[in-house]
């Protein structure tokens, strides 16, 4: 047994490209996209999709704007073949969408592939054979020449089968499979031989797909391979260079992005990265990465939850909660400091003079993907005062003063510790109502009715009915204003001593149905006490705020 198992592995060699240019390039436009969900993704799930699910997935891909769709492996079986035929025969392939099928470089399989597409307006036939040393030496036991001859023979069959069906606009794609672990010069030689057979032109180029069949090195190595290939391929103007990255090292998206910087034109992948082993390049992630850089990805994920619903149904695989952009929790902050920064970011956004997105911790506006803001900040025992304050503002419209947030935070923390779970909006609202005695029949003081009048000396007179432990009492008092007259009433009638320290109010909503919220900070026998009142009338809201504080004072005795 090896004392150090790592010694049985070898680092992938560097590419001889000392003047590499890709590090100084940037992506400025979206690539051509090809979805392999219906083929590569379908081969990677425990129970492959039936025709109904494949059709539902196809319709989704069309809806989000994918223009090239690999619809299957027609020689794999009747389900695949029949589905492809149904698409062609139905006439439901949109004019701006082109379907693609995959075939190994075997004559019978290539013929079956063309038969599956017979009568199509336009189609891509994708031919492949593996070219890397491991496959040549271990799987095929063939020389380089023999491997190249397999590709050439397949290309000739493709050319001849297409010639038999002149009414279809045929496009050809070739993949030197296992490109990522092959010698780049040999991949170029095989591609050149295939191009000699198919005679592509700038007007009708061949698609040369360069798969990271197994991700064997850091993304920069793949980028070097792509740049070297693009710079040394004879007749580069006659080819569209396509990328098909897998995610074995967890960098499939990064490799594809660097591959575009290195000169590629097209990206293959699956929605949410489904595919063999650890999956393919995630088209959602890569497209929305472009979106956050101000580049139109030409794919529409403005209703991402519905996209997720369809993908999960068709693949019977969940989209992880932390999956970039699409996951349930990717826009959610539980940490107090994160919540505070996000809350301040939204507050600043309301004041800024342009639409530039600048909200801390949120690389993209959740609303652009059809998500609401309520789930951006969620509260558990790790959360700070910014979290529940955000939830109360989003759900109830309450904008708590900062010092009141600090006061309420101890109630929230106690509840979170008691429940041992995330607090939802209803939990937080009920805790707020209980802490500040809002709309409860059980409170010590409860406002029944009141009137306000001005005395000859300019002071205000409060006269009303207050229920004390359920028993209604008529009370009155005076002060310099309405609030001070209510405080005076409580002192005269019940011996309750409150000193007002701060007061604020704001509207809840707009229009005729708008209500008001009032917040009161005062000092009583037990120290600082907060009150909150909510009512359709701002004056009544302030009276309720005084009684809220009074109830807290009694409860704290």
Coordinates of C-alpha atoms in Angstrom, one line a residue:
X1 CA 0.0 0.0 0.0
X2 CA 1.3 3.5 -0.9
X3 CA 2.3 5.6 2.0
X4 CA 1.4 8.6 0.0
X5 CA -1.5 7.8 -2.5
X6 CA -1.0 11.2 -4.2
X7 CA 2.2 9.9 -5.8
X8 CA 0.2 7.8 -8.3
X9 CA -1.1 11.0 -10.0
X10 CA 0.7 13.3 -12.4
X11 CA 0.1 16.9 -13.0
X12 CA -1.2 17.7 -16.5
X13 CA 1.6 19.3 -18.6
X14 CA 1.7 22.9 -19.4
X15 CA 1.0 24.1 -23.0
X16 CA 3.9 25.7 -24.8
X17 CA 2.4 29.1 -25.3
X18 CA 4.7 31.7 -23.9
X19 CA 3.0 34.6 -25.8
X20 CA -0.6 33.6 -24.7
X21 CA -3.0 36.4 -25.3
X22 CA -6.2 35.3 -23.6
X23 CA -5.3 36.7 -20.1
X24 CA -5.7 40.2 -21.5
X25 CA -8.9 39.6 -23.4
X26 CA -12.4 40.1 -22.1
X27 CA -15.8 38.7 -23.1
X28 CA -17.8 41.4 -24.8
X29 CA -20.7 39.5 -26.4
X30 CA -22.6 36.3 -25.7
X31 CA -21.4 33.1 -27.4
X32 CA -23.6 30.8 -29.5
X33 CA -25.3 28.5 -27.0
X34 CA -26.1 24.9 -27.4
X35 CA -28.1 23.0 -24.9
X36 CA -27.1 19.3 -24.4
X37 CA -29.8 18.7 -21.8
X38 CA -31.8 16.3 -24.0
X39 CA -28.7 14.2 -24.8
X40 CA -25.8 14.6 -22.4
X41 CA -27.9 15.6 -19.5
X42 CA -30.4 12.8 -20.3
X43 CA -27.7 10.2 -20.3
X44 CA -26.6 11.3 -16.8
X45 CA -29.9 10.7 -14.9
X46 CA -31.0 7.5 -13.3
X47 CA -34.2 7.3 -15.2
X48 CA -33.9 8.9 -18.7
X49 CA -36.6 11.2 -19.8
X50 CA -39.5 9.8 -21.8
X51 CA -40.8 11.5 -24.9
X52 CA -43.3 13.7 -22.9
X53 CA -40.6 15.0 -20.6
X54 CA -38.2 15.6 -23.4
X55 CA -40.8 17.6 -25.3
X56 CA -41.5 19.7 -22.2
X57 CA -37.8 20.3 -21.7
X58 CA -37.5 21.2 -25.4
X59 CA -40.3 23.7 -25.2
X60 CA -38.6 25.3 -22.1
X61 CA -35.3 25.6 -24.0
X62 CA -37.0 27.3 -26.9
X63 CA -38.8 29.7 -24.5
X64 CA -35.6 30.8 -22.7
X65 CA -34.0 31.5 -26.1
X66 CA -31.7 28.6 -26.8
X67 CA -31.2 28.5 -30.6
X68 CA -29.2 25.3 -30.9
X69 CA -30.5 22.2 -29.1
X70 CA -28.9 18.7 -29.1
X71 CA -32.1 16.7 -29.1
X72 CA -30.7 13.2 -28.7
X73 CA -28.6 10.3 -29.6
X74 CA -30.9 8.7 -32.2
X75 CA -29.0 5.4 -32.5
X76 CA -29.3 4.8 -28.7
X77 CA -32.8 3.4 -28.9
X78 CA -36.4 3.8 -30.0
X79 CA -37.2 6.5 -27.4
X80 CA -34.5 8.7 -28.7
X81 CA -35.2 8.1 -32.4
X82 CA -38.9 8.4 -32.1
X83 CA -38.7 11.7 -30.1
X84 CA -36.5 13.3 -32.8
X85 CA -38.8 12.1 -35.5
X86 CA -41.8 13.5 -33.7
X87 CA -40.1 16.9 -33.5
X88 CA -39.4 16.9 -37.2
X89 CA -42.7 15.5 -38.3
X90 CA -44.7 17.9 -36.1
X91 CA -43.2 20.9 -37.7
X92 CA -42.9 22.4 -34.2
X93 CA -39.2 23.3 -34.4
X94 CA -39.2 27.1 -34.7
X95 CA -37.7 28.7 -37.7
X96 CA -34.9 30.3 -35.7
X97 CA -34.0 27.0 -33.8
X98 CA -31.7 24.3 -35.2
X99 CA -31.7 20.8 -33.7
X100 CA -28.6 18.7 -33.4
X101 CA -28.0 14.9 -33.0
X102 CA -24.9 13.1 -31.8
X103 CA -23.3 10.0 -33.4
X104 CA -20.2 8.0 -33.0
X105 CA -18.0 7.6 -36.0
X106 CA -19.6 4.4 -37.2
X107 CA -21.4 4.1 -40.6
X108 CA -24.6 2.4 -39.3
X109 CA -25.0 4.9 -36.5
X110 CA -24.4 7.9 -38.8
X111 CA -27.0 6.6 -41.2
X112 CA -29.5 6.2 -38.4
X113 CA -28.8 9.7 -37.3
X114 CA -29.6 11.1 -40.7
X115 CA -32.8 9.0 -40.9
X116 CA -33.9 10.5 -37.6
X117 CA -33.6 14.0 -39.2
X118 CA -35.0 13.2 -42.6
X119 CA -37.2 16.1 -43.8
X120 CA -35.9 18.7 -41.3
X121 CA -35.6 22.3 -42.4
X122 CA -32.1 22.5 -41.0
X123 CA -30.0 20.3 -38.7
X124 CA -26.6 19.7 -37.2
X125 CA -25.1 16.2 -37.2
X126 CA -22.4 15.9 -34.5
X127 CA -19.7 13.3 -35.1
X128 CA -17.2 12.3 -32.5
X129 CA -14.4 9.9 -31.7
X130 CA -11.9 9.8 -28.9
X131 CA -8.3 10.9 -29.7
X132 CA -6.4 11.0 -26.4
X133 CA -3.5 8.7 -25.5
X134 CA -5.4 6.8 -22.8
X135 CA -8.2 6.0 -25.3
X136 CA -5.8 5.2 -28.1
X137 CA -3.6 2.9 -25.9
X138 CA -6.1 1.4 -23.5
X139 CA -9.5 1.4 -25.1
X140 CA -8.9 1.2 -28.9
X141 CA -5.3 -0.1 -29.0
X142 CA -4.8 2.0 -32.1
X143 CA -2.2 4.2 -33.6
X144 CA -2.7 7.9 -34.2
X145 CA -3.2 7.2 -37.9
X146 CA -5.9 4.7 -37.2
X147 CA -7.7 7.0 -34.9
X148 CA -7.5 9.8 -37.5
X149 CA -8.9 7.4 -40.1
X150 CA -11.9 6.7 -37.9
X151 CA -12.8 10.4 -38.0
X152 CA -12.2 10.7 -41.7
X153 CA -14.3 7.7 -42.5
X154 CA -17.2 9.1 -40.4
X155 CA -16.9 12.4 -42.1
X156 CA -17.2 10.8 -45.5
X157 CA -20.4 9.0 -44.5
X158 CA -21.8 12.3 -43.2
X159 CA -21.0 14.0 -46.5
X160 CA -22.6 11.3 -48.6
X161 CA -25.7 11.0 -46.4
X162 CA -26.3 14.8 -46.5
X163 CA -25.9 14.8 -50.3
X164 CA -28.9 12.3 -50.4
X165 CA -31.1 14.8 -48.7
X166 CA -30.5 18.2 -50.4
X167 CA -33.7 19.8 -49.1
X168 CA -32.3 20.0 -45.6
X169 CA -29.7 22.7 -44.7
X170 CA -27.1 20.4 -43.2
X171 CA -24.4 21.6 -40.8
X172 CA -21.6 19.4 -39.6
X173 CA -20.0 19.3 -36.1
X174 CA -16.9 17.2 -35.2
X175 CA -15.6 16.6 -31.7
X176 CA -12.1 15.2 -31.1
X177 CA -13.5 13.6 -28.0
X178 CA -11.3 13.7 -24.9
X179 CA -9.6 16.8 -26.3
X180 CA -8.7 18.0 -22.8
X181 CA -6.3 15.1 -22.3
X182 CA -5.0 14.8 -25.8
X183 CA -2.0 16.4 -27.6
X184 CA -3.3 19.6 -29.1
X185 CA -1.3 19.1 -32.3
X186 CA -2.9 15.7 -32.8
X187 CA -6.4 17.2 -32.3
X188 CA -5.6 19.8 -34.9
X189 CA -4.4 17.2 -37.3
X190 CA -7.6 15.1 -36.9
X191 CA -9.8 18.2 -37.3
X192 CA -7.9 19.3 -40.4
X193 CA -8.4 15.9 -41.9
X194 CA -12.1 16.0 -41.3
X195 CA -12.3 19.5 -42.7
X196 CA -10.6 18.3 -45.9
X197 CA -13.5 15.8 -46.4
X198 CA -16.4 18.2 -45.5
X199 CA -14.9 21.3 -47.2
X200 CA -16.4 24.0 -44.9
X201 CA -16.5 27.6 -46.0
X202 CA -16.8 30.9 -44.0
X203 CA -20.5 30.9 -45.2
X204 CA -21.1 27.3 -44.1
X205 CA -18.4 26.6 -41.4
X206 CA -17.9 23.4 -39.6
X207 CA -18.3 23.3 -35.9
X208 CA -15.3 22.0 -34.1
X209 CA -16.2 21.1 -30.6
X210 CA -13.3 20.8 -28.1
X211 CA -14.5 18.9 -25.1
X212 CA -13.0 18.9 -21.6
X213 CA -14.4 15.4 -21.5
X214 CA -12.7 14.9 -18.2
X215 CA -11.5 18.1 -16.5
X216 CA -7.9 17.3 -15.9
X217 CA -6.2 20.6 -15.2
X218 CA -6.8 24.1 -14.0
X219 CA -8.9 26.3 -16.3
X220 CA -6.0 28.3 -17.6
X221 CA -4.5 25.1 -19.1
X222 CA -7.8 24.5 -21.0
X223 CA -7.7 28.2 -22.2
X224 CA -4.1 27.6 -23.4
X225 CA -5.3 24.5 -25.3
X226 CA -8.1 26.5 -26.9
X227 CA -5.9 29.5 -27.9
X228 CA -3.2 27.2 -29.3
X229 CA -5.8 25.3 -31.3
X230 CA -7.4 28.5 -32.7
X231 CA -4.0 30.0 -33.6
X232 CA -2.7 26.9 -35.4
X233 CA -5.8 25.4 -37.1
X234 CA -5.5 25.7 -40.9
X235 CA -8.6 27.4 -42.3
X236 CA -9.7 28.8 -38.9
X237 CA -12.0 31.1 -40.8
X238 CA -14.0 28.1 -41.9
X239 CA -14.7 26.8 -38.4
X240 CA -16.8 27.7 -35.4
X241 CA -14.8 26.6 -32.3
X242 CA -17.1 25.2 -29.6
X243 CA -16.5 24.4 -26.0
X244 CA -18.0 21.5 -24.0
X245 CA -16.6 21.6 -20.5
X246 CA -17.2 19.1 -17.7
X247 CA -17.0 19.9 -14.0
X248 CA -14.8 17.2 -12.6
X249 CA -12.6 19.8 -10.8
X250 CA -15.5 22.1 -10.1
X251 CA -14.3 24.7 -12.7
X252 CA -16.4 23.9 -15.8
X253 CA -17.9 27.4 -16.0
X254 CA -14.5 29.1 -15.4
X255 CA -12.9 26.9 -18.1
X256 CA -15.6 27.8 -20.6
X257 CA -15.3 31.5 -19.8
X258 CA -11.5 31.4 -20.2
X259 CA -12.0 29.4 -23.4
X260 CA -14.1 32.2 -24.9
X261 CA -11.4 34.7 -24.0
X262 CA -9.0 32.3 -25.8
X263 CA -10.9 32.6 -29.0
X264 CA -13.9 30.2 -29.0
X265 CA -17.3 31.1 -30.4
X266 CA -19.8 28.7 -28.9
X267 CA -20.6 27.0 -25.6
X268 CA -22.3 23.7 -25.0
X269 CA -23.8 22.8 -21.6
X270 CA -26.9 22.1 -19.6
X271 CA -29.3 24.1 -17.5
X272 CA -28.0 24.0 -13.9
X273 CA -25.0 21.9 -15.0
X274 CA -26.6 18.4 -15.3
X275 CA -24.3 15.9 -17.0
X276 CA -22.1 12.9 -16.4
X277 CA -20.2 12.6 -13.1
X278 CA -20.1 16.2 -11.7
X279 CA -21.9 17.6 -14.6
X280 CA -21.4 19.9 -17.6
X281 CA -20.9 23.7 -17.8
X282 CA -24.0 25.3 -16.3
X283 CA -25.6 27.5 -18.9
X284 CA -27.7 29.4 -16.3
X285 CA -24.5 30.3 -14.4
X286 CA -22.5 31.2 -17.4
X287 CA -25.3 33.3 -19.0
X288 CA -26.0 35.2 -15.8
X289 CA -22.3 35.7 -15.2
X290 CA -22.4 37.7 -18.5
X291 CA -25.6 39.5 -17.4
X292 CA -23.9 40.8 -14.2
X293 CA -21.1 42.2 -16.4
X294 CA -23.5 44.3 -18.5
X295 CA -23.6 41.8 -21.4
X296 CA -26.9 40.6 -22.9
X297 CA -26.6 36.8 -22.7
X298 CA -29.4 36.3 -25.2
X299 CA -31.1 33.8 -22.8
X300 CA -34.1 34.7 -20.7
X301 CA -34.1 33.6 -17.1
X302 CA -36.5 36.3 -15.9
X303 CA -38.8 33.6 -14.4
X304 CA -36.1 31.3 -13.0
X305 CA -38.3 29.5 -10.5
X306 CA -40.5 28.2 -13.4
X307 CA -37.3 27.1 -15.2
X308 CA -36.2 25.3 -12.1
X309 CA -39.6 23.7 -11.7
X310 CA -39.5 22.2 -15.2
X311 CA -35.9 21.1 -14.9
X312 CA -36.5 19.4 -11.6
X313 CA -39.6 17.6 -12.9
X314 CA -37.9 16.4 -16.1
X315 CA -34.6 15.3 -14.6
X316 CA -36.0 14.2 -11.2
X317 CA -33.0 15.9 -9.7
X318 CA -33.2 18.9 -7.3
X319 CA -31.4 22.2 -8.0
X320 CA -29.2 22.7 -5.0
X321 CA -30.2 25.5 -2.6
X322 CA -26.7 27.0 -3.0
X323 CA -26.6 26.7 -6.8
X324 CA -25.4 30.0 -8.3
X325 CA -28.3 32.4 -9.2
X326 CA -31.0 29.7 -9.1
X327 CA -30.7 28.2 -5.6
X328 CA -33.3 28.9 -3.1
X329 CA -30.9 30.5 -0.6
X330 CA -28.4 32.2 -2.9
X331 CA -29.9 35.7 -2.3
X332 CA -30.5 35.1 1.4
X333 CA -28.5 36.5 4.2
X334 CA -28.8 35.1 7.8
X335 CA -25.7 36.9 9.2
X336 CA -26.3 40.1 11.0
X337 CA -23.5 42.1 9.4
X338 CA -24.5 40.9 5.9
X339 CA -28.2 41.8 6.5
X340 CA -27.2 45.3 7.7
X341 CA -25.2 45.9 4.6
X342 CA -27.9 44.6 2.3
X343 CA -30.5 46.7 4.0
X344 CA -28.4 49.8 3.7
X345 CA -27.8 49.0 0.1
X346 CA -31.5 49.0 -0.7
X347 CA -31.9 52.2 1.2
X348 CA -29.2 53.8 -0.8
X349 CA -30.6 52.5 -4.0
X350 CA -33.9 54.4 -3.3
X351 CA -31.8 57.6 -3.3
X352 CA -29.5 57.1 -6.3
X353 CA -30.1 58.8 -9.6
X354 CA -29.5 55.9 -11.9
X355 CA -30.3 52.2 -12.3
X356 CA -26.8 50.9 -11.7
X357 CA -27.0 47.9 -9.4
X358 CA -24.8 48.4 -6.3
X359 CA -26.2 46.4 -3.4
X360 CA -23.7 44.7 -1.1
X361 CA -23.7 40.8 -1.2
X362 CA -26.1 40.7 -4.1
X363 CA -24.3 40.4 -7.4
X364 CA -27.6 40.5 -9.3
X365 CA -31.0 42.0 -8.6
X366 CA -33.2 39.1 -7.6
X367 CA -36.1 40.8 -9.2
X368 CA -34.5 40.4 -12.6
X369 CA -35.0 36.6 -12.2
X370 CA -38.5 36.9 -10.9
X371 CA -37.6 36.6 -7.2
X372 CA -39.1 39.0 -4.6
X373 CA -37.1 40.8 -2.0
X374 CA -38.8 39.3 1.0
X375 CA -36.6 36.2 1.0
X376 CA -33.3 38.3 0.7
X377 CA -33.0 38.6 4.4
X378 CA -34.1 35.8 6.7
X379 CA -33.8 35.5 10.4
X380 CA -32.4 32.9 12.7
X381 CA -30.2 32.9 15.8
X382 CA -27.2 34.1 13.7
X383 CA -29.1 37.2 12.6
X384 CA -28.7 40.8 13.8
X385 CA -31.2 43.7 14.1
X386 CA -31.0 44.5 10.4
X387 CA -32.6 41.1 9.6
X388 CA -35.8 41.4 11.5
X389 CA -36.0 45.1 10.7
X390 CA -35.9 44.3 7.0
X391 CA -38.6 41.6 7.4
X392 CA -40.9 43.9 9.3
X393 CA -40.4 46.6 6.7
X394 CA -41.0 44.3 3.7
X395 CA -44.1 42.5 5.3
X396 CA -45.6 45.2 7.5
X397 CA -44.2 48.4 6.2
X398 CA -42.7 49.3 9.6
X399 CA -39.4 51.3 9.6
X400 CA -38.2 50.9 13.2
X401 CA -35.9 53.5 14.6
X402 CA -32.4 52.2 15.1
X403 CA -32.6 52.3 18.9
X404 CA -35.9 50.4 18.8
X405 CA -34.3 47.8 16.6
X406 CA -31.8 47.2 19.3
X407 CA -34.5 46.9 21.9
X408 CA -36.5 44.4 19.8
X409 CA -33.5 42.4 18.9
X410 CA -33.4 40.8 22.4
X411 CA -36.9 39.5 21.9
X412 CA -36.0 38.1 18.5
X413 CA -32.9 36.4 19.8
X414 CA -34.8 34.9 22.7
X415 CA -37.4 33.5 20.4
X416 CA -34.8 32.1 17.9
X417 CA -33.0 30.4 20.7
X418 CA -36.2 28.9 22.1
X419 CA -37.4 27.6 18.7
X420 CA -34.0 26.6 17.4
X421 CA -35.0 27.3 13.8
X422 CA -35.4 30.0 11.3
X423 CA -38.0 32.6 12.2
X424 CA -40.4 33.4 9.4
X425 CA -42.2 36.7 8.9
X426 CA -45.2 35.6 10.9
X427 CA -43.0 34.6 13.9
X428 CA -41.3 38.0 13.8
X429 CA -44.6 39.9 13.5
X430 CA -46.2 38.0 16.4
X431 CA -43.1 38.6 18.5
X432 CA -43.3 42.3 17.8
X433 CA -47.0 42.5 18.6
X434 CA -46.3 40.7 21.9
X435 CA -43.3 42.8 22.8
X436 CA -45.1 46.1 22.2
X437 CA -48.6 45.2 23.1
X438 CA -50.2 45.8 19.7
X439 CA -53.9 45.0 18.9
X440 CA -54.4 42.7 21.9
X441 CA -57.5 42.3 24.0
X442 CA -55.4 41.1 26.9
X443 CA -53.3 44.2 27.5
X444 CA -53.5 46.2 30.8
X445 CA -54.3 49.5 29.0
X446 CA -56.5 49.5 25.9
X447 CA -57.8 52.5 24.1
X448 CA -61.5 52.6 23.6
X449 CA -62.2 56.1 22.4
X450 CA -60.9 59.7 23.0
X451 CA -61.3 63.3 22.1
X452 CA -58.7 66.1 22.0
X453 CA -59.5 69.7 22.8
X454 CA -57.5 72.9 23.2
X455 CA -57.7 74.8 26.5
X456 CA -57.9 78.6 26.7
X457 CA -54.2 78.7 27.7
X458 CA -53.2 76.8 24.6
X459 CA -52.6 73.4 26.3
X460 CA -54.1 70.3 24.9
X461 CA -56.8 68.3 26.8
X462 CA -57.1 64.5 26.3
X463 CA -60.4 63.0 27.3
X464 CA -61.2 59.4 26.6
X465 CA -62.1 56.0 27.7
X466 CA -59.4 53.4 28.4
X467 CA -60.1 49.8 29.4
X468 CA -57.9 48.8 32.3
X469 CA -57.7 45.0 32.6
X470 CA -61.0 44.9 30.7
X471 CA -62.8 47.5 32.8
X472 CA -63.6 50.7 31.0
X473 CA -62.7 54.0 32.7
X474 CA -63.2 57.6 31.7
X475 CA -60.0 59.6 32.1
X476 CA -58.6 63.0 31.2
X477 CA -55.4 65.0 31.4
X478 CA -53.6 67.9 29.8
X479 CA -50.2 68.8 28.3
X480 CA -48.4 70.8 25.7
X481 CA -49.5 68.5 23.0
X482 CA -51.5 65.4 22.4
X483 CA -48.8 63.0 23.5
X484 CA -47.9 64.9 26.6
X485 CA -51.6 65.1 27.5
X486 CA -51.9 61.3 27.3
X487 CA -48.8 60.9 29.4
X488 CA -50.3 63.4 31.9
X489 CA -53.5 61.4 31.9
X490 CA -51.7 58.1 32.8
X491 CA -49.8 59.9 35.6
X492 CA -52.9 61.5 37.0
X493 CA -55.2 58.5 36.7
X494 CA -52.8 55.6 37.4
X495 CA -49.7 57.1 38.9
X496 CA -47.6 56.0 35.9
X497 CA -44.5 58.1 35.4
X498 CA -43.2 58.2 31.8
X499 CA -40.7 60.8 30.4
X500 CA -40.7 61.1 26.6
X501 CA -37.2 60.9 25.1
X502 CA -37.9 60.5 21.3
X503 CA -40.8 60.3 18.9
X504 CA -41.1 59.5 15.2
X505 CA -43.8 58.5 12.8
X506 CA -44.3 57.5 9.1
X507 CA -47.0 56.5 6.7
X508 CA -47.8 52.9 6.0
X509 CA -48.5 52.7 2.3
X510 CA -50.1 55.4 0.1
X511 CA -53.5 56.6 -0.9
X512 CA -56.8 56.5 0.9
X513 CA -56.0 53.2 2.6
X514 CA -52.7 54.4 4.0
X515 CA -52.2 54.0 7.8
X516 CA -49.6 55.5 10.1
X517 CA -47.1 54.0 12.5
X518 CA -45.8 56.0 15.5
X519 CA -42.8 55.1 17.7
X520 CA -42.2 56.4 21.2
X521 CA -39.0 56.1 23.3
X522 CA -39.5 57.0 26.9
X523 CA -38.0 56.5 30.3
X524 CA -39.9 54.8 33.2
X525 CA -39.2 53.2 36.5
X526 CA -37.5 50.2 34.8
X527 CA -35.4 52.3 32.4
X528 CA -35.8 52.8 28.7
X529 CA -39.2 51.7 27.3
X530 CA -40.4 51.7 23.7
X531 CA -43.9 51.9 22.4
X532 CA -45.5 51.5 18.9
X533 CA -48.9 52.5 17.7
X534 CA -50.6 51.7 14.4
X535 CA -53.8 53.3 13.2
X536 CA -55.5 54.8 10.1
X537 CA -55.2 58.2 11.9
X538 CA -51.7 59.5 12.7
X539 CA -52.9 61.2 16.0
X540 CA -54.5 58.0 17.1
X541 CA -51.4 56.0 16.2
X542 CA -49.4 58.3 18.6
X543 CA -52.0 57.7 21.4
X544 CA -51.6 54.0 20.9
X545 CA -47.8 54.3 21.0
X546 CA -48.1 55.9 24.5
X547 CA -50.4 53.1 25.7
X548 CA -48.0 50.6 24.2
X549 CA -45.1 52.0 26.3
X550 CA -47.4 52.2 29.3
X551 CA -48.2 48.5 29.0
X552 CA -44.5 47.7 28.8
X553 CA -43.9 49.8 31.9
X554 CA -46.6 47.9 33.8
X555 CA -45.3 44.5 32.5
X556 CA -41.8 45.4 33.7
X557 CA -42.8 46.3 37.3

